[in-house]
Amino acid sequence: TFQIDTEGPSRVTGLSAVPSINTVTLKWNSVPDSDFAYFQVERKDSQNGIYYSIGTSNNILGLNVTGLEPGTSYWFRVVCFDIFGNRGKESEEIKVTTLKDSIAPTVNSIEPRPGNYNTTIPLRGTVSDNTGVLDIAFQYSADRKSWNNIETISIQGSPKSASASCSLDVSSFAEGIYYIRIVARDIYGNTSKTDSSASYVEYKVDHTAPDKALGLTATSSTGSITLQWTKGTEDDIAYYNVYRSEDENGEYRIINSVAALWYRDRSVMPAKAYYYKVSAVDAAGNEGELS
């Protein structure tokens, strides 16, 4: 003989919830049924909505529901199933409202690293947020008190991690130190730090070219010509441009850029005259007068 079980398992009791910004942690009591199979958690997103399954559990009396919107109400219930597939009576439903998002975006990086510039600073930054980045604003200041907006960039899709870039034209800026910061907003209006603790990067605007390179000498040998010159008084020389011409009064073209105070030109022909000039280039890209 066979016994057909059509009676559903016991009703789930003790359903409770602990909400956070994006999650709700549900808990409930165990059931006494010996033929218990699993619990099914169901949710609806409005008072008059339709319940649908969001997960099951067969050995844990709870479920962590993720991916929820901050400051939003949801309704939950739990139902038990036995090994024969019979559905029990649903638990009492509970209404749960997630917490409002009060977490501001975090500025993770501002690039480039501190340095000297004379025309354009290519800026880039990365930002993260627990819900979604809405936009990223680049700002500059000469005193870290009064800030000017460079560009505000909207972030498509409001991802939790985002990057943006823009350029700051400093060709007309007075020489001196300038500061760059990023102000980011998330989709709920929270704004990243703008007080004295906010991250920033310091840049120097420099329009002054180095002095003319001095002491240029040339020594020829078989298959090469070695050039030497002296270091100027500037402390921000980045490299030297080496120019060459085959005519003393002709066009001089750059043949190399070197950080040393000498250069060996191996691309020469025997018994042929060559003419050289050297210029100093500083860290901001300003090029001095040719020697």
CSV table of N, CA and C in Angstrom, one decimal, residues 18-173:
chain,number,residue,atom,x,y,z
A,18,VAL,N,16.5,42.7,9.6
A,18,VAL,CA,17.4,43.8,9.9
A,18,VAL,C,17.8,44.4,8.6
A,19,PRO,N,17.4,45.7,8.4
A,19,PRO,CA,17.7,46.4,7.1
A,19,PRO,C,19.0,47.1,7.2
A,20,SER,N,19.7,47.3,6.1
A,20,SER,CA,20.8,48.2,6.0
A,20,SER,C,20.5,49.0,4.7
A,21,ILE,N,21.6,49.6,4.1
A,21,ILE,CA,21.3,50.5,3.0
A,21,ILE,C,20.9,49.7,1.7
A,22,ASN,N,21.6,48.6,1.4
A,22,ASN,CA,21.4,47.9,0.2
A,22,ASN,C,20.9,46.4,0.5
A,23,THR,N,20.8,46.1,1.7
A,23,THR,CA,20.5,44.7,2.0
A,23,THR,C,19.5,44.6,3.2
A,24,VAL,N,18.8,43.4,3.2
A,24,VAL,CA,17.9,43.1,4.3
A,24,VAL,C,18.3,41.7,4.8
A,25,THR,N,18.6,41.5,6.1
A,25,THR,CA,18.8,40.2,6.6
A,25,THR,C,17.6,39.6,7.3
A,26,LEU,N,17.1,38.5,6.7
A,26,LEU,CA,15.9,37.9,7.2
A,26,LEU,C,16.2,36.7,8.1
A,27,LYS,N,15.4,36.5,9.1
A,27,LYS,CA,15.5,35.3,10.0
A,27,LYS,C,14.2,34.8,10.4
A,28,TRP,N,14.1,33.5,10.7
A,28,TRP,CA,12.8,32.9,11.0
A,28,TRP,C,13.0,31.6,11.9
A,29,ASN,N,12.0,31.1,12.4
A,29,ASN,CA,12.1,29.9,13.3
A,29,ASN,C,12.1,28.6,12.5
A,30,SER,N,12.6,27.6,13.1
A,30,SER,CA,12.6,26.3,12.5
A,30,SER,C,11.1,25.7,12.5
A,31,VAL,N,10.9,24.6,11.7
A,31,VAL,CA,9.6,23.9,11.7
A,31,VAL,C,9.9,22.5,12.2
A,32,PRO,N,8.8,21.9,12.9
A,32,PRO,CA,9.0,20.6,13.5
A,32,PRO,C,8.9,19.4,12.5
A,33,ASP,N,8.5,19.7,11.3
A,33,ASP,CA,8.2,18.6,10.3
A,33,ASP,C,9.4,17.7,10.0
A,34,SER,N,9.1,16.4,10.1
A,34,SER,CA,10.2,15.4,9.8
A,34,SER,C,10.5,15.3,8.3
A,35,ASP,N,9.5,15.7,7.5
A,35,ASP,CA,9.6,15.6,6.0
A,35,ASP,C,10.0,16.9,5.4
A,36,PHE,N,10.5,17.8,6.2
A,36,PHE,CA,10.9,19.1,5.7
A,36,PHE,C,11.9,19.0,4.6
A,37,ALA,N,11.8,19.9,3.5
A,37,ALA,CA,12.7,19.9,2.4
A,37,ALA,C,13.5,21.3,2.4
A,38,TYR,N,12.7,22.4,2.3
A,38,TYR,CA,13.4,23.7,2.2
A,38,TYR,C,12.5,24.8,2.5
A,39,PHE,N,13.0,26.0,2.8
A,39,PHE,CA,12.3,27.2,2.9
A,39,PHE,C,12.4,28.0,1.6
A,40,GLN,N,11.3,28.6,1.2
A,40,GLN,CA,11.3,29.5,0.1
A,40,GLN,C,11.0,31.0,0.6
A,41,VAL,N,11.9,31.9,0.2
A,41,VAL,CA,11.7,33.3,0.6
A,41,VAL,C,11.1,34.0,-0.6
A,42,GLU,N,10.0,34.8,-0.4
A,42,GLU,CA,9.3,35.5,-1.4
A,42,GLU,C,9.3,37.0,-1.1
A,43,ARG,N,9.2,37.8,-2.2
A,43,ARG,CA,9.2,39.2,-2.0
A,43,ARG,C,8.3,39.9,-3.0
A,44,LYS,N,7.7,41.0,-2.6
A,44,LYS,CA,7.0,41.9,-3.5
A,44,LYS,C,7.5,43.3,-3.2
A,45,ASP,N,7.4,44.1,-4.3
A,45,ASP,CA,8.0,45.4,-4.3
A,45,ASP,C,7.1,46.6,-4.1
A,46,SER,N,5.8,46.3,-3.8
A,46,SER,CA,4.8,47.3,-3.6
A,46,SER,C,3.7,46.6,-2.8
A,47,GLN,N,2.9,47.4,-2.1
A,47,GLN,CA,1.8,46.9,-1.2
A,47,GLN,C,0.9,46.0,-2.0
A,48,ASN,N,0.5,46.4,-3.2
A,48,ASN,CA,-0.4,45.6,-4.0
A,48,ASN,C,0.3,44.8,-5.1
A,49,GLY,N,1.6,44.6,-4.9
A,49,GLY,CA,2.4,43.8,-5.9
A,49,GLY,C,2.2,42.3,-5.8
A,50,ILE,N,2.9,41.6,-6.6
A,50,ILE,CA,2.8,40.1,-6.6
A,50,ILE,C,4.1,39.5,-6.0
A,51,TYR,N,3.9,38.6,-5.1
A,51,TYR,CA,5.1,37.9,-4.5
A,51,TYR,C,5.8,37.0,-5.6
A,52,TYR,N,7.1,37.0,-5.5
A,52,TYR,CA,7.9,36.1,-6.3
A,52,TYR,C,9.1,35.6,-5.5
A,53,SER,N,9.6,34.4,-5.9
A,53,SER,CA,10.6,33.8,-5.1
A,53,SER,C,12.0,34.5,-5.4
A,54,ILE,N,12.7,34.7,-4.3
A,54,ILE,CA,14.0,35.3,-4.4
A,54,ILE,C,15.1,34.4,-3.8
A,55,GLY,N,14.8,33.2,-3.4
A,55,GLY,CA,15.8,32.3,-2.9
A,55,GLY,C,15.2,31.3,-2.0
A,56,THR,N,16.1,30.2,-1.8
A,56,THR,CA,15.6,29.1,-0.9
A,56,THR,C,16.8,28.8,0.0
A,57,SER,N,16.4,28.1,1.1
A,57,SER,CA,17.4,27.6,2.1
A,57,SER,C,16.9,26.3,2.7
A,58,ASN,N,17.8,25.4,2.9
A,58,ASN,CA,17.4,24.1,3.5
A,58,ASN,C,18.1,23.8,4.8
A,59,ASN,N,19.1,24.6,5.1
A,59,ASN,CA,19.9,24.3,6.3
A,59,ASN,C,20.2,25.6,7.1
A,60,ILE,N,19.7,26.7,6.7
A,60,ILE,CA,19.9,28.0,7.4
A,60,ILE,C,18.6,28.7,7.6
A,61,LEU,N,18.4,29.1,8.8
A,61,LEU,CA,17.1,29.8,9.2
A,61,LEU,C,17.2,31.3,8.9
A,62,GLY,N,17.6,31.6,7.7
A,62,GLY,CA,17.7,33.0,7.3
A,62,GLY,C,18.2,33.2,5.9
A,63,LEU,N,18.2,34.5,5.4
A,63,LEU,CA,18.6,34.8,4.1
A,63,LEU,C,19.1,36.2,4.0
A,64,ASN,N,20.2,36.5,3.4
A,64,ASN,CA,20.7,37.9,3.2
A,64,ASN,C,20.3,38.4,1.8
A,65,VAL,N,19.3,39.3,1.8
A,65,VAL,CA,18.8,39.8,0.5
A,65,VAL,C,19.6,41.0,0.1
A,66,THR,N,20.2,40.9,-1.1
A,66,THR,CA,21.1,42.0,-1.5
A,66,THR,C,20.5,42.7,-2.7
A,67,GLY,N,21.3,43.7,-3.2
A,67,GLY,CA,20.9,44.5,-4.4
A,67,GLY,C,19.6,45.3,-4.3
A,68,LEU,N,19.3,45.8,-3.1
A,68,LEU,CA,18.1,46.6,-2.8
A,68,LEU,C,18.5,48.1,-2.9
A,69,GLU,N,17.4,48.9,-3.2
A,69,GLU,CA,17.6,50.3,-3.2
A,69,GLU,C,17.5,50.9,-1.9
A,70,PRO,N,18.4,51.9,-1.6
A,70,PRO,CA,18.3,52.6,-0.3
A,70,PRO,C,17.0,53.3,-0.1
A,71,GLY,N,16.5,53.4,1.2
A,71,GLY,CA,15.3,54.2,1.5
A,71,GLY,C,14.1,53.7,0.7
A,72,THR,N,14.0,52.4,0.5
A,72,THR,CA,12.9,51.8,-0.2
A,72,THR,C,12.2,50.7,0.6
A,73,SER,N,10.9,50.6,0.4
A,73,SER,CA,10.1,49.5,1.2
A,73,SER,C,9.9,48.3,0.4
A,74,TYR,N,10.0,47.1,1.0
A,74,TYR,CA,9.8,45.8,0.4
A,74,TYR,C,9.0,45.0,1.4
A,75,TRP,N,8.3,44.0,0.8
A,75,TRP,CA,7.5,43.1,1.6
A,75,TRP,C,8.0,41.6,1.4
A,76,PHE,N,8.1,40.9,2.6
A,76,PHE,CA,8.7,39.6,2.5
A,76,PHE,C,7.8,38.6,3.3
A,77,ARG,N,7.9,37.3,2.8
A,77,ARG,CA,7.3,36.2,3.5
A,77,ARG,C,8.1,35.0,3.2
A,78,VAL,N,7.9,33.9,4.1
A,78,VAL,CA,8.6,32.7,3.9
A,78,VAL,C,7.6,31.5,4.0
A,79,VAL,N,7.8,30.5,3.1
A,79,VAL,CA,7.0,29.4,3.1
A,79,VAL,C,7.8,28.1,3.1
A,80,CYS,N,7.3,27.1,3.7
A,80,CYS,CA,8.1,25.8,3.8
A,80,CYS,C,7.5,24.8,2.8
A,81,PHE,N,8.4,24.0,2.2
A,81,PHE,CA,8.0,22.9,1.3
A,81,PHE,C,8.6,21.6,1.9
A,82,ASP,N,7.8,20.5,1.7
A,82,ASP,CA,8.2,19.2,2.2
A,82,ASP,C,8.8,18.4,1.1
A,83,ILE,N,9.3,17.2,1.4
A,83,ILE,CA,10.0,16.4,0.4
A,83,ILE,C,9.1,15.9,-0.7
A,84,PHE,N,7.8,16.0,-0.5
A,84,PHE,CA,6.8,15.6,-1.6
A,84,PHE,C,6.4,16.8,-2.4
A,85,GLY,N,7.0,18.0,-2.2
A,85,GLY,CA,6.6,19.1,-3.0
A,85,GLY,C,5.4,19.9,-2.5
A,86,ASN,N,4.9,19.5,-1.3
A,86,ASN,CA,3.8,20.2,-0.8
A,86,ASN,C,4.2,21.6,-0.2
A,87,ARG,N,3.4,22.5,-0.5
A,87,ARG,CA,3.7,23.9,0.0
A,87,ARG,C,2.9,24.2,1.3
A,88,GLY,N,3.6,24.7,2.3
A,88,GLY,CA,2.9,25.0,3.5
A,88,GLY,C,2.2,26.4,3.4
A,89,LYS,N,1.7,26.8,4.5
A,89,LYS,CA,1.1,28.1,4.6
A,89,LYS,C,2.1,29.2,4.8
A,90,GLU,N,2.0,30.3,4.1
A,90,GLU,CA,2.9,31.3,4.1
A,90,GLU,C,3.0,32.0,5.5
A,91,SER,N,4.2,32.4,5.9
A,91,SER,CA,4.3,33.2,7.1
A,91,SER,C,3.6,34.5,7.0
A,92,GLU,N,3.5,35.2,8.2
A,92,GLU,CA,2.9,36.5,8.1
A,92,GLU,C,3.9,37.4,7.3
A,93,GLU,N,3.4,38.3,6.5
A,93,GLU,CA,4.3,39.1,5.7
A,93,GLU,C,4.9,40.3,6.6
A,94,ILE,N,6.1,40.7,6.3
A,94,ILE,CA,6.6,41.9,7.0
A,94,ILE,C,7.0,42.9,6.0
A,95,LYS,N,6.9,44.1,6.3
A,95,LYS,CA,7.3,45.3,5.5
A,95,LYS,C,8.6,45.8,6.1
A,96,VAL,N,9.6,45.9,5.2
A,96,VAL,CA,10.9,46.3,5.6
A,96,VAL,C,11.4,47.5,4.7
A,97,THR,N,11.8,48.6,5.3
A,97,THR,CA,12.3,49.7,4.6
A,97,THR,C,13.8,49.8,4.8
A,98,THR,N,14.6,49.8,3.7
A,98,THR,CA,16.0,49.9,3.8
A,98,THR,C,16.4,51.3,4.2
A,99,LEU,N,17.6,51.4,4.8
A,99,LEU,CA,18.1,52.7,5.3
A,99,LEU,C,18.5,53.6,4.1
A,100,LYS,N,18.3,54.9,4.4
A,100,LYS,CA,18.7,55.9,3.4
A,100,LYS,C,20.2,55.9,3.2
A,101,ASP,N,20.7,56.2,2.0
A,101,ASP,CA,22.1,56.2,1.7
A,101,ASP,C,22.7,57.5,2.2
A,102,SER,N,23.6,57.5,3.2
A,102,SER,CA,24.3,58.7,3.6
A,102,SER,C,25.8,58.6,3.5
A,103,ILE,N,26.3,57.6,2.7
A,103,ILE,CA,27.7,57.3,2.5
A,103,ILE,C,28.1,58.1,1.2
A,104,ALA,N,29.1,59.0,1.4
A,104,ALA,CA,29.6,59.8,0.3
A,104,ALA,C,30.5,59.0,-0.6
A,105,PRO,N,30.7,59.4,-1.9
A,105,PRO,CA,31.7,58.7,-2.7
A,105,PRO,C,33.1,59.0,-2.2
A,106,THR,N,34.0,58.1,-2.6
A,106,THR,CA,35.4,58.2,-2.2
A,106,THR,C,36.3,58.4,-3.4
A,107,VAL,N,37.1,59.4,-3.3
A,107,VAL,CA,38.1,59.7,-4.4
A,107,VAL,C,39.3,58.8,-4.2
A,108,ASN,N,39.5,57.9,-5.1
A,108,ASN,CA,40.6,57.0,-5.0
A,108,ASN,C,41.9,57.4,-5.5
A,109,SER,N,41.9,58.2,-6.6
A,109,SER,CA,43.1,58.7,-7.2
A,109,SER,C,42.9,60.0,-8.0
A,110,ILE,N,44.0,60.8,-8.0
A,110,ILE,CA,44.0,61.9,-8.9
A,110,ILE,C,45.4,61.9,-9.6
A,111,GLU,N,45.4,62.0,-10.9
A,111,GLU,CA,46.6,61.9,-11.7
A,111,GLU,C,46.6,63.1,-12.7
A,112,PRO,N,47.9,63.5,-13.1
A,112,PRO,CA,49.2,62.8,-12.9
A,112,PRO,C,49.7,63.2,-11.5
A,113,ARG,N,50.9,62.6,-11.2
A,113,ARG,CA,51.5,62.9,-10.0
A,113,ARG,C,52.0,64.3,-10.0
A,114,PRO,N,52.3,64.9,-8.8
A,114,PRO,CA,52.8,66.3,-8.7
A,114,PRO,C,53.9,66.5,-9.7
A,115,GLY,N,53.9,67.7,-10.4
A,115,GLY,CA,55.0,68.0,-11.3
A,115,GLY,C,54.9,69.4,-11.8
A,116,ASN,N,55.7,69.8,-12.8
A,116,ASN,CA,55.7,71.1,-13.4
A,116,ASN,C,55.1,71.1,-14.8
A,117,TYR,N,54.3,72.1,-15.1
A,117,TYR,CA,53.7,72.2,-16.4
A,117,TYR,C,53.7,73.7,-16.9
A,118,ASN,N,53.7,73.8,-18.2
A,118,ASN,CA,53.7,75.2,-18.8
A,118,ASN,C,52.5,75.4,-19.6
A,119,THR,N,51.8,74.4,-20.2
A,119,THR,CA,50.7,74.7,-21.1
A,119,THR,C,49.4,73.9,-20.6
A,120,THR,N,49.5,72.6,-20.5
A,120,THR,CA,48.3,71.8,-20.2
A,120,THR,C,48.6,70.7,-19.2
A,121,ILE,N,47.7,70.5,-18.2
A,121,ILE,CA,47.8,69.4,-17.3
A,121,ILE,C,46.7,68.4,-17.6
A,122,PRO,N,47.1,67.2,-18.1
A,122,PRO,CA,46.1,66.2,-18.4
A,122,PRO,C,45.7,65.5,-17.1
A,123,LEU,N,44.4,65.7,-16.7
A,123,LEU,CA,43.9,65.2,-15.4
A,123,LEU,C,43.1,64.0,-15.6
A,124,ARG,N,43.2,63.1,-14.6
A,124,ARG,CA,42.4,61.9,-14.6
A,124,ARG,C,42.2,61.5,-13.1
A,125,GLY,N,41.0,61.0,-12.8
A,125,GLY,CA,40.7,60.6,-11.5
A,125,GLY,C,39.8,59.4,-11.4
A,126,THR,N,39.8,58.6,-10.3
A,126,THR,CA,39.0,57.5,-10.1
A,126,THR,C,38.2,57.6,-8.8
A,127,VAL,N,36.9,57.2,-8.8
A,127,VAL,CA,36.0,57.4,-7.7
A,127,VAL,C,35.2,56.1,-7.5
A,128,SER,N,34.9,55.8,-6.2
A,128,SER,CA,34.0,54.7,-6.0
A,128,SER,C,32.9,55.1,-5.0
A,129,ASP,N,31.8,54.3,-5.0
A,129,ASP,CA,30.6,54.6,-4.2
A,129,ASP,C,29.9,53.4,-3.9
A,130,ASN,N,29.2,53.3,-2.8
A,130,ASN,CA,28.4,52.1,-2.4
A,130,ASN,C,27.2,51.9,-3.2
A,131,THR,N,26.7,53.0,-3.9
A,131,THR,CA,25.4,52.8,-4.6
A,131,THR,C,25.6,53.1,-6.1
A,132,GLY,N,26.3,54.2,-6.4
A,132,GLY,CA,26.5,54.6,-7.8
A,132,GLY,C,27.0,56.0,-8.0
A,133,VAL,N,28.0,56.2,-8.8
A,133,VAL,CA,28.6,57.5,-9.1
A,133,VAL,C,27.8,58.3,-10.1
A,134,LEU,N,27.3,59.5,-9.8
A,134,LEU,CA,26.5,60.3,-10.7
A,134,LEU,C,27.4,61.2,-11.6
A,135,ASP,N,28.3,61.9,-11.0
A,135,ASP,CA,29.2,62.8,-11.7
A,135,ASP,C,30.5,63.0,-11.0
A,136,ILE,N,31.5,63.5,-11.7
A,136,ILE,CA,32.9,63.8,-11.2
A,136,ILE,C,33.2,65.2,-11.7
A,137,ALA,N,33.6,66.0,-10.7
A,137,ALA,CA,34.0,67.4,-11.0
A,137,ALA,C,35.4,67.6,-10.7
A,138,PHE,N,36.2,68.2,-11.6
A,138,PHE,CA,37.6,68.6,-11.4
A,138,PHE,C,37.6,70.1,-11.0
A,139,GLN,N,38.4,70.4,-10.0
A,139,GLN,CA,38.5,71.8,-9.6
A,139,GLN,C,39.9,72.2,-9.3
A,140,TYR,N,40.3,73.5,-9.4
A,140,TYR,CA,41.6,73.9,-9.1
A,140,TYR,C,41.5,75.1,-8.2
A,141,SER,N,42.6,75.4,-7.5
A,141,SER,CA,42.7,76.5,-6.5
A,141,SER,C,44.2,76.9,-6.4
A,142,ALA,N,44.4,78.2,-6.1
A,142,ALA,CA,45.7,78.7,-5.9
A,142,ALA,C,46.0,78.8,-4.4
A,143,ASP,N,45.0,78.7,-3.6
A,143,ASP,CA,45.2,78.8,-2.1
A,143,ASP,C,44.5,77.7,-1.3
A,144,ARG,N,43.9,76.8,-1.9
A,144,ARG,CA,43.1,75.7,-1.2
A,144,ARG,C,42.0,76.2,-0.4
A,145,LYS,N,41.5,77.4,-0.7
A,145,LYS,CA,40.4,78.0,0.0
A,145,LYS,C,39.3,78.3,-1.0
A,146,SER,N,39.6,79.0,-2.1
A,146,SER,CA,38.7,79.3,-3.2
A,146,SER,C,38.9,78.3,-4.3
A,147,TRP,N,37.9,77.6,-4.7
A,147,TRP,CA,38.1,76.6,-5.7
A,147,TRP,C,37.3,76.9,-7.0
A,148,ASN,N,37.8,76.7,-8.1
A,148,ASN,CA,37.2,77.0,-9.4
A,148,ASN,C,36.9,75.7,-10.2
A,149,ASN,N,35.8,75.6,-10.8
A,149,ASN,CA,35.4,74.3,-11.5
A,149,ASN,C,36.1,74.3,-12.8
A,150,ILE,N,36.7,73.2,-13.2
A,150,ILE,CA,37.3,73.0,-14.5
A,150,ILE,C,36.3,72.3,-15.4
A,151,GLU,N,35.8,71.2,-15.0
A,151,GLU,CA,34.8,70.5,-15.8
A,151,GLU,C,34.1,69.4,-14.9
A,152,THR,N,32.8,69.3,-15.1
A,152,THR,CA,32.0,68.3,-14.5
A,152,THR,C,31.5,67.2,-15.5
A,153,ILE,N,31.9,66.0,-15.2
A,153,ILE,CA,31.6,64.9,-16.2
A,153,ILE,C,30.6,64.0,-15.6
A,154,SER,N,29.5,63.8,-16.4
A,154,SER,CA,28.4,62.9,-16.0
A,154,SER,C,28.9,61.5,-16.3
A,155,ILE,N,28.6,60.6,-15.3
A,155,ILE,CA,29.0,59.2,-15.5
A,155,ILE,C,27.8,58.3,-15.9
A,156,GLN,N,27.8,57.8,-17.1
A,156,GLN,CA,26.7,57.0,-17.7
A,156,GLN,C,26.5,55.7,-16.9
A,157,GLY,N,25.3,55.4,-16.6
A,157,GLY,CA,25.0,54.2,-15.9
A,157,GLY,C,25.2,54.1,-14.4
A,158,SER,N,25.8,55.2,-13.9
A,158,SER,CA,26.0,55.3,-12.4
A,158,SER,C,26.6,54.1,-11.8
A,159,PRO,N,27.8,53.7,-12.3
A,159,PRO,CA,28.5,52.5,-11.7
A,159,PRO,C,29.0,52.8,-10.3
A,160,LYS,N,29.4,51.7,-9.6
A,160,LYS,CA,29.9,51.9,-8.3
A,160,LYS,C,31.4,52.3,-8.3
A,161,SER,N,32.1,52.1,-9.4
A,161,SER,CA,33.4,52.6,-9.7
A,161,SER,C,33.5,53.3,-11.0
A,162,ALA,N,34.1,54.5,-11.0
A,162,ALA,CA,34.1,55.2,-12.3
A,162,ALA,C,35.4,56.0,-12.4
A,163,SER,N,35.8,56.4,-13.6
A,163,SER,CA,36.9,57.2,-13.8
A,163,SER,C,36.5,58.3,-14.8
A,164,ALA,N,37.3,59.4,-14.8
A,164,ALA,CA,37.0,60.5,-15.7
A,164,ALA,C,38.3,61.3,-16.0
A,165,SER,N,38.3,62.0,-17.1
A,165,SER,CA,39.5,62.8,-17.4
A,165,SER,C,39.2,64.1,-18.1
A,166,CYS,N,40.0,65.1,-18.0
A,166,CYS,CA,39.9,66.3,-18.6
A,166,CYS,C,41.3,67.0,-18.7
A,167,SER,N,41.3,68.1,-19.3
A,167,SER,CA,42.6,68.9,-19.4
A,167,SER,C,42.4,70.3,-18.9
A,168,LEU,N,43.4,70.7,-18.1
A,168,LEU,CA,43.4,72.1,-17.6
A,168,LEU,C,44.5,72.9,-18.4
A,169,ASP,N,44.0,74.0,-19.1
A,169,ASP,CA,44.9,74.8,-19.9
A,169,ASP,C,45.5,75.9,-18.9
A,170,VAL,N,46.8,75.8,-18.7
A,170,VAL,CA,47.4,76.7,-17.7
A,170,VAL,C,48.4,77.7,-18.5
A,171,SER,N,48.2,77.8,-19.8
A,171,SER,CA,49.1,78.6,-20.6
A,171,SER,C,49.0,80.1,-20.2
A,172,SER,N,47.8,80.5,-19.7
A,172,SER,CA,47.7,81.9,-19.3
A,172,SER,C,47.7,82.1,-17.8
A,173,PHE,N,48.0,81.0,-17.0
A,173,PHE,CA,48.0,81.1,-15.6
A,173,PHE,C,49.4,81.8,-15.2
